[in-house]
Each structure stands twice: as C-alpha cells, then as structure tokens.
Short mmCIF file of C-alpha atoms in Angstrom, two decimals:
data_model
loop_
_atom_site.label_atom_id
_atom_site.label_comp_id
_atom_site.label_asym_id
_atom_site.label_seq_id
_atom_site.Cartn_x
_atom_site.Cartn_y
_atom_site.Cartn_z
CA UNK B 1 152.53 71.81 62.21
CA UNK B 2 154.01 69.93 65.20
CA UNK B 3 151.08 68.28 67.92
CA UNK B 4 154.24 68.07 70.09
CA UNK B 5 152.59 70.71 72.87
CA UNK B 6 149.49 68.95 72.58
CA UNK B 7 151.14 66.21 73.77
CA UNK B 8 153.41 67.80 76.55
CA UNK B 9 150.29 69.47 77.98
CA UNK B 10 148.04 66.04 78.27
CA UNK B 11 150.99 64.25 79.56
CA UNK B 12 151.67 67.16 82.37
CA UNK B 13 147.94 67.20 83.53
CA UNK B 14 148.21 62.97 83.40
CA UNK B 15 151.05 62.84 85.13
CA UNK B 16 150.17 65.68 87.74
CA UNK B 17 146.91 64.23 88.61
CA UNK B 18 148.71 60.36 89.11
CA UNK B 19 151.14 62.02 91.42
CA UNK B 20 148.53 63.65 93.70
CA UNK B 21 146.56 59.66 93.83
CA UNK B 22 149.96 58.23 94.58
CA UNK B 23 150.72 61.16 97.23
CA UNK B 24 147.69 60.64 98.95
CA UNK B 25 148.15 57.01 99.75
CA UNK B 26 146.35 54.72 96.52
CA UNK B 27 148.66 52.47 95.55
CA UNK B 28 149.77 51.39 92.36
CA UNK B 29 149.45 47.41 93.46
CA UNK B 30 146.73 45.93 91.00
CA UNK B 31 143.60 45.82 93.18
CA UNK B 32 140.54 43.51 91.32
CA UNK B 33 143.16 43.28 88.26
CA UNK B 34 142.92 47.21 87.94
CA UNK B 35 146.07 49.88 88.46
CA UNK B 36 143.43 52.83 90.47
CA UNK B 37 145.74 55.48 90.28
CA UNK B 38 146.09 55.66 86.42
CA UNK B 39 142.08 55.01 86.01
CA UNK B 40 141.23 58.34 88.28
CA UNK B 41 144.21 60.14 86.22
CA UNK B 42 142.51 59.21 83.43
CA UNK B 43 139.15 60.28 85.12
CA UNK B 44 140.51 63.65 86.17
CA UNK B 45 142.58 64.48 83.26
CA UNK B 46 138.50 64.96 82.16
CA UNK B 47 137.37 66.84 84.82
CA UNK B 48 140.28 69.21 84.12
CA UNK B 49 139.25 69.50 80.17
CA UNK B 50 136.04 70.00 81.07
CA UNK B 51 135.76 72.59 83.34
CA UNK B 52 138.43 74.69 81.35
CA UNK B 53 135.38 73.97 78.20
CA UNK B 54 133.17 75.09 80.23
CA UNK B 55 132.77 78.87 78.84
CA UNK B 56 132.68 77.27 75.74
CA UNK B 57 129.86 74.88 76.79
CA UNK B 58 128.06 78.00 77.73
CA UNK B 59 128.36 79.50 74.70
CA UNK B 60 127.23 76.27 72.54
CA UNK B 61 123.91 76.52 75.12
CA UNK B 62 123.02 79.99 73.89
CA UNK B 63 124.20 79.75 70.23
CA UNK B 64 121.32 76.87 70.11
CA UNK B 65 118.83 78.67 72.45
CA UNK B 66 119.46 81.54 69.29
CA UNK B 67 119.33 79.34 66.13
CA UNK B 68 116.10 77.83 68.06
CA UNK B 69 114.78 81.63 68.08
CA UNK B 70 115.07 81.77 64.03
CA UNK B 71 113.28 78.70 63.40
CA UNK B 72 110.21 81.16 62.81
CA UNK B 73 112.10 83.05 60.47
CA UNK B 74 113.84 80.26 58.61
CA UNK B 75 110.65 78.59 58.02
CA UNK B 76 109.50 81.92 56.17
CA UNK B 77 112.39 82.04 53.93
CA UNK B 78 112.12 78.19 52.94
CA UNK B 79 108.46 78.92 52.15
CA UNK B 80 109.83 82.27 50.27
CA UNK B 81 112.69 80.44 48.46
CA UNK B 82 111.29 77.37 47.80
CA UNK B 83 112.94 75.89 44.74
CA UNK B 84 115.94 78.13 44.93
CA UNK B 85 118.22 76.24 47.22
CA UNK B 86 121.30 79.22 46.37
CA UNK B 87 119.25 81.80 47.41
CA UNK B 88 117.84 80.33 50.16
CA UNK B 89 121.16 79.38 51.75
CA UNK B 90 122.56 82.85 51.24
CA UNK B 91 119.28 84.64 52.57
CA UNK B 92 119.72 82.55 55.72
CA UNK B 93 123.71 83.28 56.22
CA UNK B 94 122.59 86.98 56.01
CA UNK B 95 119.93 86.51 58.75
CA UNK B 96 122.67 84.40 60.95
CA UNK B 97 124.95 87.24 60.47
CA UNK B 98 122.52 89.84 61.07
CA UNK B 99 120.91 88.16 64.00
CA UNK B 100 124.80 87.61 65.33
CA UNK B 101 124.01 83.47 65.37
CA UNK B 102 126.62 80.92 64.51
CA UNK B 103 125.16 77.46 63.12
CA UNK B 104 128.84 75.30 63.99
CA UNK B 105 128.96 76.58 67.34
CA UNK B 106 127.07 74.08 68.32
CA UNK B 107 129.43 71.70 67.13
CA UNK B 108 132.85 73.91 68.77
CA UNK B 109 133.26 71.79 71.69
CA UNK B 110 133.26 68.45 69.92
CA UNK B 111 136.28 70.33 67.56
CA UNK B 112 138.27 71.50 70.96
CA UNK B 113 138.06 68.24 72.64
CA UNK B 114 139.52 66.68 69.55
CA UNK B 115 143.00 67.66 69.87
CA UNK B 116 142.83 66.31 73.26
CA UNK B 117 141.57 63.07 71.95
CA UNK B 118 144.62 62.65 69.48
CA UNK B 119 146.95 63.66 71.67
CA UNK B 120 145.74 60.85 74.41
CA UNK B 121 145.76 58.46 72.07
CA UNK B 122 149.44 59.12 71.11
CA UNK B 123 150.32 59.41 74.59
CA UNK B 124 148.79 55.93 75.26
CA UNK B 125 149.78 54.19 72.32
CA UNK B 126 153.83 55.07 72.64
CA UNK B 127 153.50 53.13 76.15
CA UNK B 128 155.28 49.74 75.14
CA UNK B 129 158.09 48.13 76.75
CA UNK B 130 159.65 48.47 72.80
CA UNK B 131 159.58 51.89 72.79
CA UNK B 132 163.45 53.55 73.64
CA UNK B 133 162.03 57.04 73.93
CA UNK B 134 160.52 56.70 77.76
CA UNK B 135 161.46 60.02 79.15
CA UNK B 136 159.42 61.88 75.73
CA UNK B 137 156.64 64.71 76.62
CA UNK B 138 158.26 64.74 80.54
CA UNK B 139 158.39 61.47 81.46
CA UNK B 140 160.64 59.29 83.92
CA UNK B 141 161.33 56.06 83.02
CA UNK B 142 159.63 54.92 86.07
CA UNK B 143 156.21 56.45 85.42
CA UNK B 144 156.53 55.47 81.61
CA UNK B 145 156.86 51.97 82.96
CA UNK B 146 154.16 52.45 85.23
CA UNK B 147 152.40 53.29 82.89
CA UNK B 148 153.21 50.95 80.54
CA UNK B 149 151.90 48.07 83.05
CA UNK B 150 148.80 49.99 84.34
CA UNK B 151 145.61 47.55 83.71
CA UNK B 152 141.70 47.69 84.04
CA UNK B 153 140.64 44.31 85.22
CA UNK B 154 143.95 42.80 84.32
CA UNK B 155 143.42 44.61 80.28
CA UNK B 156 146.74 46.86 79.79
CA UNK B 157 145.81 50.22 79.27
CA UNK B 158 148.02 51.07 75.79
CA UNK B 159 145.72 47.26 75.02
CA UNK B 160 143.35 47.89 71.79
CA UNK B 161 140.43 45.56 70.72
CA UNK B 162 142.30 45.16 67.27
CA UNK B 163 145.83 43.33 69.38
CA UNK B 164 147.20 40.76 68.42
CA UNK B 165 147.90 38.17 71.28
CA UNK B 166 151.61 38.59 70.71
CA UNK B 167 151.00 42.69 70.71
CA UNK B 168 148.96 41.89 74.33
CA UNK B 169 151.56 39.33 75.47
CA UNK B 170 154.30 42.48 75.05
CA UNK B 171 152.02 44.44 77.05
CA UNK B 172 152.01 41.96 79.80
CA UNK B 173 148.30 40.75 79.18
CA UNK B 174 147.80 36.77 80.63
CA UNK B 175 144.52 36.22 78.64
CA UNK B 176 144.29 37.79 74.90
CA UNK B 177 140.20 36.73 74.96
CA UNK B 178 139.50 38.23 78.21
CA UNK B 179 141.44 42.13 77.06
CA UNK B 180 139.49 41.65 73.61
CA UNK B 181 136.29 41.05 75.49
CA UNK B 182 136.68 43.98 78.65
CA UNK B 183 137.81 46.00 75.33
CA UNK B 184 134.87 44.99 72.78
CA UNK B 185 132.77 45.69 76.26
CA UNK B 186 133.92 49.46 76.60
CA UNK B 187 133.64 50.31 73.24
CA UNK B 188 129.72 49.47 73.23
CA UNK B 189 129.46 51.59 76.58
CA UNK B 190 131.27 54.16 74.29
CA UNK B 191 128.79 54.18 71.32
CA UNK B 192 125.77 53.79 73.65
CA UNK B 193 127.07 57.11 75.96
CA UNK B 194 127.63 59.32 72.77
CA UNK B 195 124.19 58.34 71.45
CA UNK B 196 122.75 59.35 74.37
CA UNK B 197 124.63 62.66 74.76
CA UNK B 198 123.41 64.00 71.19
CA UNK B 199 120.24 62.31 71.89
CA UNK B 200 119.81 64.33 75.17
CA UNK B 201 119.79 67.62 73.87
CA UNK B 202 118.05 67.04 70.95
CA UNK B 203 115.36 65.94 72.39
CA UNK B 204 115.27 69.38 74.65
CA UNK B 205 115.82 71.06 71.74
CA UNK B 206 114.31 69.78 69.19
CA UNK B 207 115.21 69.01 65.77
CA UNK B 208 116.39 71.95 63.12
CA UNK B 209 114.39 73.80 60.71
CA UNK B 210 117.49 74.40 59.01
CA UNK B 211 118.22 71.60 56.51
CA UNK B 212 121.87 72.18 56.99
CA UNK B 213 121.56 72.00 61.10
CA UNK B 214 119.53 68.78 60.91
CA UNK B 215 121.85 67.01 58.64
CA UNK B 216 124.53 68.38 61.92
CA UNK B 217 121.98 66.70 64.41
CA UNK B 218 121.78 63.47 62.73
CA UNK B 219 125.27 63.07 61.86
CA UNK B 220 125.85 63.45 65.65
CA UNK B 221 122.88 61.46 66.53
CA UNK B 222 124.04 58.14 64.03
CA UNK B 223 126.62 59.03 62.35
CA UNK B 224 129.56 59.18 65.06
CA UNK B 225 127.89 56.31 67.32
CA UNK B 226 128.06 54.10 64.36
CA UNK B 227 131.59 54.73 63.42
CA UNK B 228 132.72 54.01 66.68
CA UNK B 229 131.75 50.53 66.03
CA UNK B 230 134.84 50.06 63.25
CA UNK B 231 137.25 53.17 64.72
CA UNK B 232 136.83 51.60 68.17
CA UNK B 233 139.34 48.60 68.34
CA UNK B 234 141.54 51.35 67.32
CA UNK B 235 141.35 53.02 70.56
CA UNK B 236 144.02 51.95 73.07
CA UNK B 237 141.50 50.82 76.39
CA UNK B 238 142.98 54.08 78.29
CA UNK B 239 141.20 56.09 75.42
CA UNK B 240 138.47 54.41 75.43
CA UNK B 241 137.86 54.84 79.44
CA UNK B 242 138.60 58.75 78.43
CA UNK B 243 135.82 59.02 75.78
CA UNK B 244 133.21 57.18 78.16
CA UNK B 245 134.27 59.55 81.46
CA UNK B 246 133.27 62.36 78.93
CA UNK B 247 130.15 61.75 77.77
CA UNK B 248 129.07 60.54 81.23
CA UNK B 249 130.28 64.35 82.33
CA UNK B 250 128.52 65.60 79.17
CA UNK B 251 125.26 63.81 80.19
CA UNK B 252 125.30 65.23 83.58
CA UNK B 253 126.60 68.39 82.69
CA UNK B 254 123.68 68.71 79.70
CA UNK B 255 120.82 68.07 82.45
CA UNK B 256 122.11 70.44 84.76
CA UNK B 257 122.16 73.11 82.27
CA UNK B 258 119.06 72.19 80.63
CA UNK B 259 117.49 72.20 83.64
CA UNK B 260 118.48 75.35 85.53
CA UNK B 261 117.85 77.48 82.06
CA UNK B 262 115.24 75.23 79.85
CA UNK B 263 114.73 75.79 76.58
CA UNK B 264 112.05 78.40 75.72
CA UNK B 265 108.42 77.01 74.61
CA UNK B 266 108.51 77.81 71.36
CA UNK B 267 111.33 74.82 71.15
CA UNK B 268 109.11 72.26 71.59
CA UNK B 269 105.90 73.65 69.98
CA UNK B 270 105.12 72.02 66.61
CA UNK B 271 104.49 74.43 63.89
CA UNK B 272 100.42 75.20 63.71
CA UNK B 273 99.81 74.44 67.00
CA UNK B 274 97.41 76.74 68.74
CA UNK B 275 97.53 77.93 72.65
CA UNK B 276 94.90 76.99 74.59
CA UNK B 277 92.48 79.10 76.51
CA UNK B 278 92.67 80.43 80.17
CA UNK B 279 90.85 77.87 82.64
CA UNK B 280 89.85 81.45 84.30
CA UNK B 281 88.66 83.12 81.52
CA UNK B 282 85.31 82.07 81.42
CA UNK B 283 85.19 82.90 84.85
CA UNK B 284 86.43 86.28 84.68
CA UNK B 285 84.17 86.92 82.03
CA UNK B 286 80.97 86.40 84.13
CA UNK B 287 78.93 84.12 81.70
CA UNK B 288 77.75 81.00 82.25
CA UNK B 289 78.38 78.58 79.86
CA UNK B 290 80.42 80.71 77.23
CA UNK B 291 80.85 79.45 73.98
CA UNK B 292 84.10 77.69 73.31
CA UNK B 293 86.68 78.47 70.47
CA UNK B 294 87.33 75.72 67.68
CA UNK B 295 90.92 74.16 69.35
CA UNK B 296 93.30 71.65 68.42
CA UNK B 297 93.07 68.35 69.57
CA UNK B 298 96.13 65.66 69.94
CA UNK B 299 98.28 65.15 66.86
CA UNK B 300 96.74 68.77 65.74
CA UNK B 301 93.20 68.19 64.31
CA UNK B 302 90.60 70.51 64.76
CA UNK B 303 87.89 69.64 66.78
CA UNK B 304 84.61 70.40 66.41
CA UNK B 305 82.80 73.35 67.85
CA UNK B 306 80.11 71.95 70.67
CA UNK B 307 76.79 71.63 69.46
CA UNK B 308 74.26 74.11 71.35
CA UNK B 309 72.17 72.51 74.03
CA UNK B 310 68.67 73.12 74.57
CA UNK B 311 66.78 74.71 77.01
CA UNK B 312 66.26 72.78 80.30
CA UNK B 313 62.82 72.61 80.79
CA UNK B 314 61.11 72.68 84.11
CA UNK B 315 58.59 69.98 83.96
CA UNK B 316 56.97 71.21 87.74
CA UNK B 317 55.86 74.39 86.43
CA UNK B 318 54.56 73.06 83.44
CA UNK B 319 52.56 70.35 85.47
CA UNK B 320 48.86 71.15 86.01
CA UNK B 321 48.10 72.42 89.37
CA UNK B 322 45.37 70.66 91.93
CA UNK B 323 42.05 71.79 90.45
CA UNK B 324 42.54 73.05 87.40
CA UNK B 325 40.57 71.93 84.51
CA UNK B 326 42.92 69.47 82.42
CA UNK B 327 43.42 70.72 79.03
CA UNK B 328 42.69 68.64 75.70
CA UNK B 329 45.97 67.68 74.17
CA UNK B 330 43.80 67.21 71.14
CA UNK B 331 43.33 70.65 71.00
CA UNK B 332 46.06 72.44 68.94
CA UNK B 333 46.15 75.67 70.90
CA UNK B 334 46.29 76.29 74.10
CA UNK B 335 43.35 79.26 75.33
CA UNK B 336 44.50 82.32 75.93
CA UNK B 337 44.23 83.79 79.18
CA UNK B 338 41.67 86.52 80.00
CA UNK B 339 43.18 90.08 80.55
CA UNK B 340 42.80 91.08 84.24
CA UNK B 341 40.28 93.87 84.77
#
C-alpha cells in the first residue's frame, strides 16, 4: 500500500503553516543560527494533529476511566481462575465485551500519530541538495530549498545524530561536533518528555490489575523511552523537534484533562483499604466518648482498638469534710451509714 497521501497531507499542512509565518512578516534570515519560520511550522503542524486527535484523546480518557471501573471485577476472576491463565484471559475478554471496554484504546492515539511520524520523517529526510525530485508531495523548488537549508542553532533540520561530517557538510552544517551535540541534546529531551507523558497518567491512574494492561503500561513507561536512546540518531533534528512539541502538548493536554474530570477514588485506593469514619459522627450520635472502630493505619496495618480508660475520680468529694471524725484506713470496711428515721 502506497504512504504517498500520508505524505502529501503532512507536506500541505507544513507548507501551509510556513506560508502564513512568512506572510505575516518572520523572516527566513537565520536569527541565533535558527530558520523561525520552519521551527513554528514544525510546532504547528502539531497543534494541527493534535486538536484533530482530540476526540480520540477523549475517548482514550474514558476507555481508561472504564478498564479502571473493572479492576474490582478482574481481581475476582484472577482469584477465581487462578492457575488457569486460558480461562482467565477469555473470562476477562467476555467481561470487556460485555461491559463495552476496549483494553488497546488506550494505546489508539500513539497508533494514529504514527503514520504522521513516518511520514515526517520521509518528508525531512528527502530534503538534500542531492535529491532531483524537489517539486515531490507539492513542493516548489524554492521552498524545498528552503527547506533544505532551514537550521536550529546553525544544526540543518534533515541533520541526524548518526551524520557523517561529509553527510552534514552536504547539508550545509560548519561544525559536524556542534549538530551531533544540539542533536544528541534533543534526543535526551525526547526520551525524558515521553517518560514523563506515560509517567503522568499512570500515576493518576494507577497501575493495571490486568496482567496484560500492565505489561502495556510498562512498555510505555521503559520500554519506548529506552529505545529512543538507539532509534534516536535516526531521527532527522526536524523530527526530533516534532516528537518533543508533542509530548510537551501531551503533558499539558493530560493535566488539563485529568484535572477538570479526575479519576474516580477507587483509582487510587489500594485493595483492602478501609474508609474512615465521619469526623461528625460521633457528634451526631450524642455520646461522649464513643468507642472507636478497629481502622487501618499507614501502609494498611490494623491498629489496635483503644484501651478503656478509667473512671475519673473526684478526689474533693472523697476528701473528709471539716469535723468529721477521720476514719481508720486500717479498718477494712468502711461503716455503714445509719438509715434516716
């Protein structure tokens, strides 16, 4: 199957969004070793991917706020099928169909935004003075050279950590150590961002009950940060500055979301946990020092019930009054008093 659309659309939105910067006045004159207008057509060629994801982003929120709803019930049928591992997976792909809940949607953003990635990084990496085919995907000649000699603090854009210095020199790069370095630079910002953007909603979240969700979790937690650190100096610079634009957007996007509809409790709530009491109960209730339930302390131990108190005595009444005749503590009981009349 041909990409070749994939390609036509990226290039349309990149080259739409470079026009309006140029229109408006920013110039395409290196300013601090940086061409602006193809770094906020870059920037905006996000913002455009993103807010047409963003149904789907809503959708990923509530297929997780769902799964997070079965934990209860998955729980039961591990305990249930415990041993059984084929008829525990096909009990719980019953209760996700039943329940109407879809595991990988939580994962269906990440798969749309690929396409998008790959067809970037062919857009980007075709940008050499070499290449005959300049006016491909809807280019003119004069943007593809543009293009071709756009730079982020003097590192070409189509530059990869993996260049040779001859491959940089073709690009028009003055300093092969310096692109390696503002290159080697972005791709840490890159692992450290998508860390932090599984690593945000996890930890509103929570981790899975489901074996099979929490092996999705922790491939997206390690898995992809740490293959970024090989797969990287792959990534032509412009790519790079893509994939870091996104997961700041993801980041900010996440909190907003997160914190306009928060999880529910039961997210965060480890399993055997018990509520605590009412601070007003006891004084609805009228009593004075009611007895208190057995409760769970930090880290979930029980605590123990508090021991009764005894009775506060009133050593002025018991005193002897002025007069009296004082009573022999010898004496083992004290005399009864006479009846009146």
């Amino acid at each position: 199957m041909s990409l070749d659309w994939i390609y036509y659309a990226i290039s349309w939105i990149l080259l739409r969004w470079h026009a309006l910067w140029d229109s408006i006045g920013i110039s395409e004159d290196r300013v601090l070793g940086t061409n602006w207008s193809w770094i906020l057509a870059i920037v905006f060629l996000v913002v455009t991917l993103r807010v047409i994801l963003f149904p789907v982003f809503v959708k990923q929120i509530k297929s997780q706020r769902a799964m997070q709803a079965l934990q209860p019930k998955v729980k039961e049928l591990q305990e249930k099928h415990k041993g059984d591992r084929e008829t525990l997976q096909k009990e719980m792909m019953e209760l996700y169909r039943t329940e109407k809940a879809n595991p990988l949607m939580g994962c269906l953003p990440m798969f749309l935004q690929i396409p998008v990635f790959l067809g970037l990084f062919h857009v980007l990496r075709r940008l050499s003075p070499n290449n005959d085919l300049k006016t491909l995907y809807g280019w003119t000649e004069e943007q593809f050279r543009s293009a071709a000699e756009a730079a982020l603090f003097t590192a070409p854009l189509p530059g990869q950590f993996g260049h040779s210095d001859s491959d940089l020199a073709q690009l028009g790069a003055s300093n092969g150590v310096t692109v390696k370095i503002i290159a080697g630079v972005l791709v840490l910002i890159m692992m450290a961002t998508t860390y932090l953007t599984s690593r945000q909603m996890i930890l509103k979240t929570g981790w899975a009950e489901d074996p099979q969700q929490k092996m999705i979790q922790r491939l997206m937690l390690y898995g992809i940060p740490a293959s970024l650190l090989i797969s990287g100096a792959l990534f032509p610079i412009g790519v790079v500055i893509y994939w870091v634009v996104n997961n700041l957007f993801s980041l900010a996007q996440q909190q907003w979301v997160l914190r306009k509809f928060p999880p529910p409790p039961m997210a965060n709530a480890k399993t055997g946990s018990s509520a605590r009491p009412a601070s007003g109960a006891a004084g609805k209730s009228g009593a004075k020092n009611p007895v208190q339930p057995a409760t769970r302390g930090l880290f979930g131990r029980k605590q123990a019930e508090p021991e009764p108190q005894s009775p506060v005595v009133d050593t002025k009444a018991l005193a002897p009054k002025p007069g009296a005749k004082p009573v022999n503590p010898k004496k083992g009981a004290r005399p009864a008093s006479k009846p009146k009349g």
